[in-house]
Coordinates of C-alpha atoms in Angstrom, one line a residue:
Chain A
M1 CA -25.1 -17.4 42.9
A2 CA -21.9 -18.9 44.2
D3 CA -22.4 -22.1 42.1
T4 CA -22.6 -20.2 38.8
L5 CA -19.3 -18.5 39.5
T6 CA -17.2 -21.5 40.4
H7 CA -16.0 -21.9 36.9
T8 CA -14.2 -18.6 37.1
A9 CA -12.7 -19.3 40.5
I10 CA -8.9 -19.4 40.6
A11 CA -7.4 -22.7 41.8
R12 CA -6.3 -22.2 45.4
V13 CA -2.8 -23.1 46.2
V14 CA -1.6 -25.0 49.2
V15 CA 0.7 -23.2 51.5
P16 CA 2.5 -25.8 53.7
K17 CA 3.1 -25.4 57.3
G18 CA 6.8 -24.3 57.2
G19 CA 9.6 -26.4 58.3
F20 CA 13.2 -26.8 57.0
G21 CA 12.2 -27.3 53.4
H22 CA 10.3 -24.0 53.3
E23 CA 13.2 -22.1 55.0
L24 CA 15.6 -23.6 52.4
R25 CA 13.3 -22.4 49.6
A26 CA 13.3 -18.9 51.0
T27 CA 17.1 -19.0 51.3
L28 CA 17.5 -20.2 47.7
V29 CA 15.2 -17.6 46.3
V30 CA 16.9 -14.7 48.1
W31 CA 20.2 -16.1 46.8
N32 CA 18.9 -16.4 43.3
R33 CA 17.6 -12.8 43.4
E34 CA 21.2 -11.5 44.0
L35 CA 22.4 -13.5 40.9
I36 CA 19.5 -12.2 38.7
R37 CA 20.3 -8.6 39.8
F38 CA 24.0 -9.1 39.2
R39 CA 23.3 -10.3 35.6
R40 CA 21.1 -7.2 35.0
D41 CA 23.8 -4.8 36.0
P42 CA 26.8 -5.0 33.6
A43 CA 28.0 -1.6 34.7
R44 CA 28.6 -3.0 38.2
V45 CA 30.6 -5.9 36.8
I46 CA 32.8 -3.7 34.7
S47 CA 33.5 -1.1 37.4
S48 CA 34.4 -3.8 39.9
V49 CA 36.8 -5.4 37.5
I50 CA 38.5 -2.1 36.6
Q51 CA 39.5 -1.2 40.2
P52 CA 41.6 -4.4 40.8
L53 CA 43.2 -3.9 37.4
L54 CA 44.3 -0.4 38.4
F55 CA 45.7 -1.7 41.7
L56 CA 47.5 -4.6 40.0
F57 CA 49.0 -2.9 37.0
V58 CA 49.1 0.8 37.8
L59 CA 49.9 0.8 41.5
G60 CA 51.8 -2.5 41.3
G61 CA 53.6 -1.6 38.2
G62 CA 54.6 1.8 39.6
L63 CA 55.8 0.5 42.9
S64 CA 57.6 -2.6 41.5
A65 CA 60.7 -0.6 40.5
L66 CA 60.8 1.2 43.8
V67 CA 60.5 -1.9 46.0
A68 CA 62.5 -4.3 43.8
S69 CA 65.4 -4.5 46.2
G70 CA 63.1 -5.6 49.1
T71 CA 61.1 -8.4 47.5
G72 CA 63.8 -11.0 47.2
G73 CA 63.6 -10.9 43.4
V74 CA 59.9 -11.5 43.2
D75 CA 57.9 -9.1 41.0
F76 CA 55.8 -6.8 43.2
K77 CA 52.8 -7.4 40.9
T78 CA 53.1 -11.1 41.6
F79 CA 53.2 -10.3 45.3
L80 CA 50.1 -8.1 45.0
F81 CA 48.1 -10.6 43.0
P82 CA 46.4 -12.5 45.9
G83 CA 45.9 -9.2 47.8
V84 CA 44.2 -7.5 44.8
M85 CA 42.0 -10.6 44.4
S86 CA 41.0 -10.4 48.0
M87 CA 40.4 -6.6 47.7
S88 CA 38.0 -7.0 44.8
V89 CA 36.1 -9.6 46.7
L90 CA 36.0 -7.4 49.8
F91 CA 34.4 -4.4 48.1
T92 CA 31.9 -6.4 46.1
A93 CA 30.8 -8.5 49.1
A94 CA 30.6 -5.5 51.4
F95 CA 28.4 -3.8 48.8
A96 CA 26.2 -6.9 48.5
G97 CA 25.6 -6.8 52.3
I98 CA 25.0 -3.0 52.5
S99 CA 22.6 -3.2 49.6
M100 CA 20.0 -4.2 52.2
V101 CA 19.8 -0.4 52.9
W102 CA 18.5 0.0 49.4
D103 CA 16.1 -2.9 49.8
R104 CA 14.8 -1.1 52.8
E105 CA 14.5 2.3 51.0
F106 CA 12.6 0.7 48.1
G107 CA 10.4 -1.3 50.4
F108 CA 11.5 -4.8 49.3
L109 CA 13.0 -5.5 52.7
R110 CA 9.5 -5.4 54.1
E111 CA 8.3 -7.9 51.5
M112 CA 11.0 -10.3 52.7
L113 CA 10.6 -9.7 56.4
V114 CA 6.8 -10.1 56.5
A115 CA 7.0 -13.5 55.0
P116 CA 6.3 -16.6 57.2
V117 CA 10.0 -17.5 57.3
S118 CA 12.8 -16.8 59.7
T119 CA 15.1 -13.7 59.3
A120 CA 18.0 -16.2 59.4
A121 CA 16.8 -17.9 56.2
I122 CA 16.6 -14.6 54.4
L123 CA 19.9 -13.2 55.6
T124 CA 21.7 -16.5 54.8
G125 CA 20.4 -16.3 51.3
K126 CA 21.7 -12.7 51.1
C127 CA 25.1 -13.8 52.3
L128 CA 25.2 -16.7 49.8
G129 CA 24.2 -14.3 47.1
G130 CA 26.9 -11.8 48.0
A131 CA 29.5 -14.5 48.2
S132 CA 28.5 -15.9 44.8
V133 CA 28.6 -12.5 43.1
A134 CA 31.9 -11.6 44.7
T135 CA 33.5 -15.0 43.8
L136 CA 32.3 -14.7 40.2
Q137 CA 34.1 -11.4 39.9
A138 CA 37.2 -12.9 41.4
V139 CA 37.2 -15.4 38.5
I140 CA 37.9 -12.4 36.2
V141 CA 40.9 -11.5 38.3
I142 CA 42.1 -15.1 38.4
L143 CA 42.0 -15.1 34.6
L144 CA 44.8 -12.4 34.7
A145 CA 47.1 -14.7 36.7
G146 CA 49.3 -15.5 33.7
L147 CA 50.1 -11.8 33.2
V148 CA 51.8 -11.6 36.6
G149 CA 53.6 -14.9 36.5
V150 CA 51.2 -17.0 38.4
P151 CA 50.5 -20.4 36.8
Y152 CA 46.9 -21.6 35.9
D153 CA 47.0 -24.6 38.3
P154 CA 43.5 -26.1 38.4
L155 CA 43.8 -27.2 42.1
M156 CA 45.0 -23.7 43.0
I157 CA 42.1 -22.1 41.3
L158 CA 39.7 -24.4 43.0
E159 CA 41.2 -23.7 46.4
L160 CA 41.1 -20.0 45.7
L161 CA 37.5 -20.1 44.8
V162 CA 36.6 -21.9 48.0
L163 CA 38.7 -19.5 50.1
L164 CA 37.3 -16.4 48.4
F165 CA 33.7 -17.7 48.8
I166 CA 34.2 -18.0 52.5
M167 CA 35.9 -14.6 52.7
S168 CA 33.1 -12.9 50.8
F169 CA 30.4 -14.7 52.9
M170 CA 32.0 -13.2 56.0
I171 CA 32.2 -9.7 54.5
T172 CA 28.6 -9.8 53.2
A173 CA 27.5 -10.7 56.7
L174 CA 29.5 -7.7 58.0
G175 CA 27.8 -5.5 55.4
L176 CA 24.4 -6.8 56.7
V177 CA 25.4 -5.9 60.3
L178 CA 26.1 -2.4 59.1
A179 CA 22.9 -2.2 57.0
S180 CA 20.8 -3.0 60.0
R181 CA 22.0 0.2 61.6
V182 CA 22.2 2.5 58.7
K183 CA 18.8 3.8 57.6
Q184 CA 20.0 6.5 55.2
V185 CA 21.0 5.6 51.7
Q186 CA 23.4 8.5 51.5
S187 CA 25.4 7.3 54.5
A188 CA 25.7 3.7 53.3
M189 CA 28.6 4.0 50.9
P190 CA 30.8 6.4 53.0
L191 CA 30.3 4.0 55.9
V192 CA 31.4 1.0 53.8
Q193 CA 34.5 2.9 52.8
M194 CA 35.2 3.9 56.4
I195 CA 35.0 0.3 57.6
I196 CA 36.3 -1.6 54.7
T197 CA 39.4 0.5 53.9
P198 CA 41.1 -0.1 57.3
L199 CA 40.1 -3.8 57.2
M200 CA 41.9 -4.0 53.8
F201 CA 45.0 -2.0 54.8
L202 CA 45.4 -4.0 58.1
S203 CA 44.9 -7.4 56.5
G204 CA 48.2 -7.8 54.7
A205 CA 46.5 -7.7 51.3
L206 CA 48.8 -4.9 50.0
F207 CA 52.0 -5.4 52.0
P208 CA 53.5 -7.9 54.5
L209 CA 52.2 -7.3 58.0
S210 CA 55.6 -8.1 59.5
R211 CA 56.8 -4.6 58.7
L212 CA 54.1 -2.9 60.8
P213 CA 54.8 -1.3 64.2
A214 CA 54.0 -3.6 67.2
W215 CA 50.8 -1.8 68.3
L216 CA 49.3 -2.2 64.8
T217 CA 50.1 -5.8 64.9
V218 CA 47.6 -6.2 67.7
V219 CA 45.0 -4.6 65.4
T220 CA 45.9 -6.9 62.5
H221 CA 45.5 -9.9 64.7
I222 CA 41.9 -9.1 65.6
N223 CA 41.0 -8.2 62.0
P224 CA 39.2 -11.2 60.6
M225 CA 40.3 -10.2 57.1
T226 CA 43.9 -11.1 58.1
Y227 CA 43.0 -14.7 58.5
A228 CA 41.0 -14.6 55.2
V229 CA 43.8 -13.1 53.1
E230 CA 46.7 -15.1 54.4
P231 CA 45.4 -18.5 53.1
V232 CA 44.8 -16.9 49.7
R233 CA 48.4 -15.7 49.6
A234 CA 49.7 -19.1 50.8
V235 CA 47.8 -21.0 48.2
V236 CA 49.2 -18.8 45.4
F237 CA 52.8 -18.7 46.7
D238 CA 52.9 -22.5 47.0
R239 CA 52.7 -22.6 43.2
L240 CA 55.6 -20.1 42.7
N241 CA 59.3 -20.8 42.4
M242 CA 60.3 -18.6 45.2
S243 CA 63.4 -18.7 47.4
T244 CA 62.9 -19.4 51.1
E245 CA 64.3 -16.0 51.9
A246 CA 61.8 -14.2 49.6
R247 CA 58.9 -16.3 51.0
A248 CA 60.0 -15.3 54.5
I249 CA 60.0 -11.7 53.6
L250 CA 56.8 -11.6 51.6
D251 CA 54.7 -14.3 53.4
P252 CA 55.9 -14.5 57.0
G253 CA 52.6 -16.2 58.1
I254 CA 50.6 -15.1 61.1
W255 CA 52.2 -15.5 64.5
W256 CA 50.5 -15.3 67.9
G257 CA 53.7 -14.7 69.9
S258 CA 55.8 -17.7 69.0
Y259 CA 52.9 -19.8 67.7
Q260 CA 52.5 -19.8 64.0
V261 CA 48.7 -20.1 63.2
P262 CA 48.1 -23.0 60.9
L263 CA 46.2 -22.4 57.7
L264 CA 43.3 -24.7 58.7
L265 CA 42.8 -22.8 61.9
Q266 CA 42.8 -19.5 60.0
V267 CA 40.1 -20.8 57.7
A268 CA 38.1 -22.1 60.8
L269 CA 38.4 -18.6 62.3
V270 CA 37.0 -17.0 59.2
I271 CA 34.1 -19.5 59.2
A272 CA 33.4 -18.8 62.9
S273 CA 33.5 -15.0 62.3
S274 CA 31.1 -15.4 59.4
L275 CA 28.6 -17.3 61.6
L276 CA 29.0 -14.8 64.4
L277 CA 28.4 -11.8 62.1
L278 CA 25.4 -13.5 60.5
L279 CA 23.9 -14.2 63.9
L280 CA 24.5 -10.7 65.0
A281 CA 22.8 -9.4 61.8
V282 CA 19.8 -11.7 62.4
K283 CA 19.5 -10.3 65.9
L284 CA 19.7 -6.7 64.8
F285 CA 17.3 -7.1 61.9
N286 CA 14.8 -8.8 64.2
R287 CA 15.0 -6.0 66.6
T288 CA 14.8 -3.0 64.3
E289 CA 12.5 -3.8 61.5
Chain B
M1 CA -23.1 -9.0 51.5
H2 CA -20.9 -12.0 51.1
G3 CA -21.7 -15.0 53.2
S4 CA -21.2 -13.7 56.7
S5 CA -22.3 -16.5 58.9
G6 CA -22.2 -16.0 62.6
S7 CA -20.9 -19.5 63.4
A8 CA -17.7 -19.4 61.3
V9 CA -14.4 -18.2 62.7
P10 CA -14.2 -14.5 62.3
A11 CA -11.7 -13.3 59.8
V12 CA -10.5 -10.6 62.2
A13 CA -11.4 -10.4 65.9
V14 CA -10.0 -7.6 68.0
E15 CA -10.5 -7.0 71.7
K16 CA -9.6 -4.0 73.7
L17 CA -6.6 -3.3 71.5
V18 CA -4.3 -0.6 72.8
K19 CA -1.0 0.7 71.3
T20 CA 1.1 3.3 73.1
F21 CA 4.2 4.9 71.6
K22 CA 6.2 6.4 74.5
T23 CA 3.7 9.0 75.6
V24 CA 1.3 9.0 72.7
E25 CA -1.7 6.6 72.8
A26 CA -2.2 5.8 69.1
V27 CA -4.9 3.1 69.6
K28 CA -7.1 3.5 72.6
G29 CA -9.0 0.3 73.0
I30 CA -10.5 -1.0 69.8
D31 CA -13.1 -3.8 69.6
L32 CA -13.8 -5.2 66.2
V33 CA -15.1 -8.4 64.4
V34 CA -14.8 -8.8 60.7
H35 CA -16.9 -11.7 59.2
P36 CA -15.4 -14.1 56.6
G37 CA -16.0 -12.9 53.1
E38 CA -16.9 -9.3 53.7
T39 CA -15.1 -6.2 52.5
F40 CA -14.4 -4.2 55.6
G41 CA -13.4 -0.6 55.4
F42 CA -11.3 1.2 58.0
L43 CA -12.0 4.9 57.5
G44 CA -10.4 7.8 59.2
P45 CA -8.0 10.7 58.8
N46 CA -4.3 10.2 58.7
G47 CA -3.0 9.7 62.2
A48 CA -6.2 8.3 63.5
G49 CA -4.6 4.9 64.3
K50 CA -5.5 3.0 61.1
S51 CA -2.0 2.1 60.1
T52 CA -1.0 1.2 63.6
T53 CA -4.0 -1.2 63.9
I54 CA -3.3 -2.8 60.6
K55 CA 0.4 -3.3 61.5
I56 CA -0.6 -5.1 64.7
L57 CA -3.1 -7.3 62.8
C58 CA -0.3 -8.2 60.3
T59 CA 2.2 -9.1 63.0
L60 CA 4.4 -6.1 62.2
A61 CA 3.9 -4.4 65.5
D62 CA 3.1 -5.6 69.0
A63 CA 0.1 -4.4 70.8
T64 CA 0.6 -2.7 74.2
S65 CA -2.4 -4.5 75.5
G66 CA -5.5 -6.3 74.3
S67 CA -5.7 -9.2 71.8
A68 CA -6.2 -9.7 68.1
R69 CA -6.9 -12.9 66.1
V70 CA -6.7 -13.1 62.3
A71 CA -8.2 -16.1 60.5
G72 CA -8.4 -17.7 64.0
F73 CA -4.8 -17.3 64.9
D74 CA -3.4 -15.1 67.6
V75 CA -1.2 -12.3 66.2
A76 CA 1.1 -12.3 69.2
T77 CA 1.7 -16.0 69.7
E78 CA 1.0 -17.6 66.2
R79 CA 2.9 -15.2 64.1
D80 CA 3.8 -17.4 61.1
A81 CA 0.3 -19.0 61.0
V82 CA -1.1 -15.5 60.7
R83 CA 1.4 -14.5 58.1
R84 CA 0.5 -17.6 56.0
S85 CA -3.1 -16.6 56.2
I86 CA -2.9 -13.0 55.1
G87 CA -2.0 -11.1 52.0
L88 CA -0.5 -7.6 52.4
V89 CA -0.6 -4.5 50.2
F90 CA 1.2 -1.6 51.9
Q91 CA 1.0 2.1 51.4
E92 CA 4.6 2.2 50.4
P93 CA 5.7 0.2 47.4
T94 CA 7.5 -3.1 48.2
L95 CA 8.4 -4.4 44.7
D96 CA 11.8 -5.0 43.3
G97 CA 12.1 -2.8 40.2
Y98 CA 15.1 -4.8 38.9
L99 CA 13.0 -7.9 38.7
T100 CA 10.3 -8.6 36.1
A101 CA 6.6 -8.7 37.2
E102 CA 6.7 -12.5 37.2
Q103 CA 10.0 -12.8 39.0
N104 CA 8.5 -10.6 41.8
L105 CA 5.7 -13.1 42.0
K106 CA 8.0 -16.1 41.9
F107 CA 10.1 -14.6 44.7
H108 CA 6.9 -14.2 46.8
G109 CA 5.7 -17.7 46.0
E110 CA 9.0 -19.2 47.2
L111 CA 9.1 -17.1 50.4
Y112 CA 5.6 -18.2 51.2
G113 CA 6.3 -21.8 50.3
V114 CA 3.6 -22.0 47.6
D115 CA 3.2 -25.6 46.3
K116 CA 5.4 -25.9 43.2
S117 CA 3.0 -27.9 41.1
S118 CA 0.3 -25.2 41.1
A119 CA 2.5 -22.1 41.4
A120 CA 2.9 -21.4 37.7
Q121 CA -0.9 -21.6 37.1
R122 CA -1.6 -19.4 40.1
R123 CA 0.9 -16.8 38.9
K124 CA -0.9 -16.7 35.5
D125 CA -4.3 -16.5 37.2
V126 CA -3.5 -13.6 39.5
L127 CA -1.6 -11.7 36.7
E128 CA -4.5 -12.1 34.3
M129 CA -6.9 -10.9 37.0
V130 CA -5.1 -7.6 37.3
G131 CA -4.5 -7.3 33.6
L132 CA -0.8 -7.7 33.7
W133 CA -0.2 -11.1 32.2
D134 CA 1.1 -9.6 28.9
R135 CA 3.6 -7.5 30.9
K136 CA 4.9 -10.4 33.0
D137 CA 8.4 -10.3 31.5
D138 CA 8.8 -6.5 31.8
L139 CA 11.0 -5.0 34.5
V140 CA 8.8 -3.5 37.3
Q141 CA 10.8 -0.3 37.1
T142 CA 9.1 0.4 33.8
F143 CA 5.6 0.2 35.4
S144 CA 3.4 3.1 36.3
G145 CA 2.2 3.7 39.8
G146 CA -1.2 2.1 39.1
M147 CA 0.4 -1.0 37.4
R148 CA 2.7 -1.4 40.4
R149 CA -0.2 -1.3 42.8
R150 CA -2.1 -3.8 40.7
L151 CA 0.9 -6.1 40.7
E152 CA 1.1 -5.8 44.5
I153 CA -2.5 -6.8 44.8
A154 CA -1.8 -9.8 42.5
R155 CA 1.2 -10.7 44.7
G156 CA -0.8 -10.3 47.9
L157 CA -3.3 -12.9 46.5
L158 CA -0.6 -15.3 45.2
H159 CA -0.5 -17.6 48.3
S160 CA -4.4 -17.8 48.5
P161 CA -4.7 -15.8 51.8
K162 CA -7.8 -15.9 53.8
V163 CA -7.6 -12.2 54.6
L164 CA -6.2 -9.5 52.3
F165 CA -5.1 -6.4 54.1
L166 CA -4.7 -3.2 52.0
D167 CA -3.3 -0.1 53.7
E168 CA -4.4 2.9 51.7
P169 CA -4.1 1.0 48.4
T170 CA -5.1 4.0 46.3
I171 CA -3.0 6.7 47.9
G172 CA -1.0 8.8 45.4
L173 CA -3.0 7.4 42.4
D174 CA -5.1 9.4 40.0
P175 CA -8.9 9.1 40.3
Q176 CA -9.2 6.8 37.2
T177 CA -6.6 4.4 38.6
R178 CA -8.2 4.5 42.0
A179 CA -11.5 3.5 40.4
S180 CA -9.9 0.6 38.6
I181 CA -8.2 -0.7 41.8
W182 CA -11.6 -0.8 43.4
Q183 CA -13.1 -2.6 40.5
Y184 CA -10.4 -5.3 40.9
L185 CA -11.2 -5.6 44.6
G186 CA -14.9 -5.8 43.8
E187 CA -14.3 -8.7 41.4
L188 CA -12.2 -10.5 43.8
H189 CA -15.1 -11.9 45.7
K190 CA -16.5 -13.5 42.6
R191 CA -13.3 -15.5 42.2
E192 CA -12.0 -16.2 45.7
E193 CA -13.2 -16.9 49.1
I194 CA -11.5 -14.0 50.8
T195 CA -12.0 -11.3 53.3
V196 CA -10.8 -7.8 52.4
F197 CA -9.7 -5.4 55.1
V198 CA -8.9 -2.0 53.7
T199 CA -8.0 1.3 55.2
T200 CA -8.7 4.5 53.4
H201 CA -9.2 8.2 54.1
Y202 CA -11.2 8.7 50.9
M203 CA -14.9 8.8 51.8
D204 CA -16.1 7.8 48.3
E205 CA -14.0 4.7 48.4
A206 CA -15.5 3.5 51.7
E207 CA -18.8 3.3 49.9
N208 CA -17.5 0.2 48.2
C209 CA -17.3 -1.7 51.5
D210 CA -19.9 -4.0 53.0
R211 CA -19.3 -2.5 56.4
I212 CA -17.1 0.3 57.6
A213 CA -15.6 1.4 60.9
I214 CA -15.0 5.0 61.4
I215 CA -11.9 5.6 63.5
D216 CA -10.9 9.0 65.0
Q217 CA -8.1 9.7 67.5
G218 CA -7.5 6.0 68.2
R219 CA -11.2 5.1 68.8
I220 CA -13.9 3.5 66.7
V221 CA -16.7 6.0 66.7
A222 CA -19.1 4.2 64.4
L223 CA -19.3 0.7 62.8
D224 CA -22.0 -0.4 60.3
T225 CA -23.0 -0.7 56.7
P226 CA -22.5 2.6 54.7
E227 CA -26.3 2.8 54.1
A228 CA -27.1 2.4 57.8
L229 CA -24.5 4.9 58.8
K230 CA -25.8 7.4 56.3
A231 CA -29.4 6.7 57.4
G232 CA -28.3 7.3 61.0
V233 CA -27.4 10.9 60.1
G234 CA -31.1 11.5 59.5
K235 CA -30.8 14.6 57.6
D236 CA -30.6 15.5 53.9
R237 CA -28.8 18.5 52.5
V238 CA -31.0 21.0 50.6
S239 CA -29.5 23.7 48.4
I240 CA -31.6 26.4 46.8
A241 CA -30.9 29.2 44.4
T242 CA -33.2 32.2 45.1
A243 CA -33.9 35.7 43.9
D244 CA -32.8 37.1 47.3
D245 CA -30.5 34.9 49.3
V246 CA -30.3 37.1 52.4
A247 CA -34.1 37.3 52.6
A248 CA -34.3 33.5 52.0
I249 CA -31.8 32.8 54.9
T250 CA -33.9 35.0 57.2
A251 CA -37.1 33.4 56.1
L252 CA -35.8 29.9 56.7
K253 CA -34.8 30.8 60.3
D254 CA -38.1 32.7 61.0
K255 CA -40.6 30.3 59.4
F256 CA -38.9 26.9 59.7
G257 CA -36.3 27.4 62.5
L258 CA -33.5 26.2 60.1
E259 CA -29.9 27.5 60.1
A260 CA -28.9 28.1 56.5
K261 CA -25.5 29.0 55.1
M262 CA -24.2 30.1 51.7
V263 CA -22.2 27.2 50.2
E264 CA -20.8 27.6 46.7
G265 CA -23.3 30.4 45.9
L266 CA -26.3 28.4 47.1
V267 CA -28.4 28.7 50.2
T268 CA -27.8 25.4 52.0
F269 CA -29.3 23.7 55.0
S270 CA -29.9 20.3 56.5
V271 CA -33.3 18.9 57.2
A272 CA -34.9 15.5 57.8
E273 CA -36.8 14.0 54.8
G274 CA -35.5 16.7 52.4
A275 CA -37.6 15.7 49.4
A276 CA -40.8 15.9 51.5
F277 CA -39.8 19.3 52.8
V278 CA -39.5 20.9 49.3
P279 CA -43.3 21.5 48.7
Q280 CA -43.6 23.3 52.1
L281 CA -40.6 25.4 51.1
F282 CA -42.3 26.7 47.9
E283 CA -45.5 27.3 49.8
K284 CA -44.2 29.3 52.8
L285 CA -40.8 30.7 52.0
G286 CA -42.1 33.9 50.4
V287 CA -38.9 34.4 48.3
A288 CA -38.8 33.3 44.6
I289 CA -36.9 30.0 44.2
K290 CA -35.0 29.3 41.0
S291 CA -33.8 25.8 41.6
V292 CA -33.7 23.2 44.3
A293 CA -31.3 20.3 44.9
V294 CA -31.7 17.6 47.6
A295 CA -28.8 15.4 48.5
R296 CA -28.8 12.3 50.6
P297 CA -26.2 12.3 53.3
T298 CA -22.7 11.2 52.4
L299 CA -20.1 9.5 54.5
D300 CA -18.6 12.9 54.9
D301 CA -21.8 13.9 56.8
V302 CA -21.5 10.7 58.8
F303 CA -17.9 11.5 59.8
L304 CA -18.9 15.1 60.6
N305 CA -21.9 13.8 62.6
F306 CA -19.8 11.4 64.8
T307 CA -16.6 13.5 65.2
G308 CA -17.9 17.0 65.1
T309 CA -15.4 17.8 62.4
S310 CA -15.0 17.2 58.7
L311 CA -12.5 14.7 57.5
R312 CA -10.4 17.3 55.8
D313 CA -10.2 19.5 58.9
A314 CA -9.4 16.4 61.0
E315 CA -6.5 15.6 58.7
Q316 CA -5.1 19.1 59.1
K317 CA -5.0 19.1 62.8
G318 CA -4.7 15.4 63.3
G319 CA -1.5 13.3 63.5
F320 CA 1.1 13.7 60.9
N321 CA 1.8 10.9 58.5
P322 CA 4.9 11.9 56.5
M323 CA 4.4 9.3 53.8
A324 CA 0.8 10.4 53.1
A325 CA 1.9 14.0 53.3
R326 CA 4.5 13.4 50.7
F327 CA 2.0 11.9 48.4
R328 CA -0.6 14.6 48.9
G329 CA 2.0 17.2 48.5
R330 CA 2.5 16.2 44.9

């Protein structure tokens, strides 16, 4: 009986014993899924581009006359440009992380977590996916640079893409940490707003932090977004013809007491925060699912 | 029966398995051996401990005590080896509706590290098997419930598992689709060397299994082939239509010592060897009989026999399964 049926038998496939190659494949496919879903959702792309446009041209345009005296002759829209870029990345990446709540609701999280791979491989893929999607959207904002007097310097664009990728990796990981705790789809978006909005306001994305009261300065110094936004601003401002006074007002840098934190250390802090948040997310997902 | 040899490593071997949730004992010491190649049914009302047991076997939950091995690997200490050896189809859907059918399978293949050279052929094979090859490029969100379930079965088979676990694979589906799912499962054995472990609370579906375990309130109360279980009940159900039902019920009690009841307008009673009893009935009853029906015992009778309650009643007073309740409520 069995012999007569062998011709219909399906070729068995070999499932290897795991190891780094297998983990890497899992990471890559989770990453790829985020990109496929991004391509399938043009509404998401459009809406996430419109928000930064509003901030840059409506809020920026409206306030520029009001604050003209305090910016040392620099257009407020130009000042706002790196901040708005960071902001668009911030919301997209946070959403990419929190989307795990939807994956749980629709059961796909289970498909991922029952596979013979580590949770770390899956969540790393998710972070890379969120970072890619957010960085791709930032490209659209970068294309507007000319409209606010920022030159299209290839090296600047490259530096920006790297910095924004690291920033969005960190925020996606933060979104994952939140997603591990939130089980209700309805609570996910309000929670993102509640966490992300203060992170944005206290990061120096929309105004120089030097004007804040002292107690808030403490908060801005423990906000990892501060160290992610400042390099973006420095990279853009380095390409502008700006007086030293204007630069001092608009981009005072980050000071721990009398120590000015160098840009490379800021980037290192962001990378360290990313890894810590990712580790935390792995721990939380391992425990709760 | 499909090649169940005693010497081979059991597909599933469970010993004294216990699972306690805070104060509730969901699984109260289960022992079980499933032979390679068989279709094994896990039958019981919702809340009986079926899903909890299957979760432990699939490494999704830890046992409180006892041990379980799947395809020869310990579920507690060899998690990834177990996971590579099993396919899973859950009660709840676990597909990504924004991906196409084939993209869902590709995703699964990468997660399970399926060999790249044979992956494409394998995807085609499993999709053809469940009749979805021509829909491979359609988004899963356009699929009906039955198509999704078929796709999940195809996905569960993609990495050539040794044991395929299906937890209530037909829940929430219409009877026609349920039948077609079982048809696919039946054909599986002709194509693959695989053990199928399926939970259900539909009695008629359990008939498709080689062996079934009946589980009630966290314990296995019976384990055998459906035929042996039904034979074990020992009684057939006889239904008669008579000229005078009340007189017939009295006569059955006085002359044969049988307790009869009216069920759906027919005088109904249980008796051993029902077909052989019918001639005596005509001879001695003394009430005109218009028609007779003799039914062999069903698994419903088996369940009633072992638990003292019908499956439907057990569901109503048994544990609450919100997911199942949601589906049944439709």
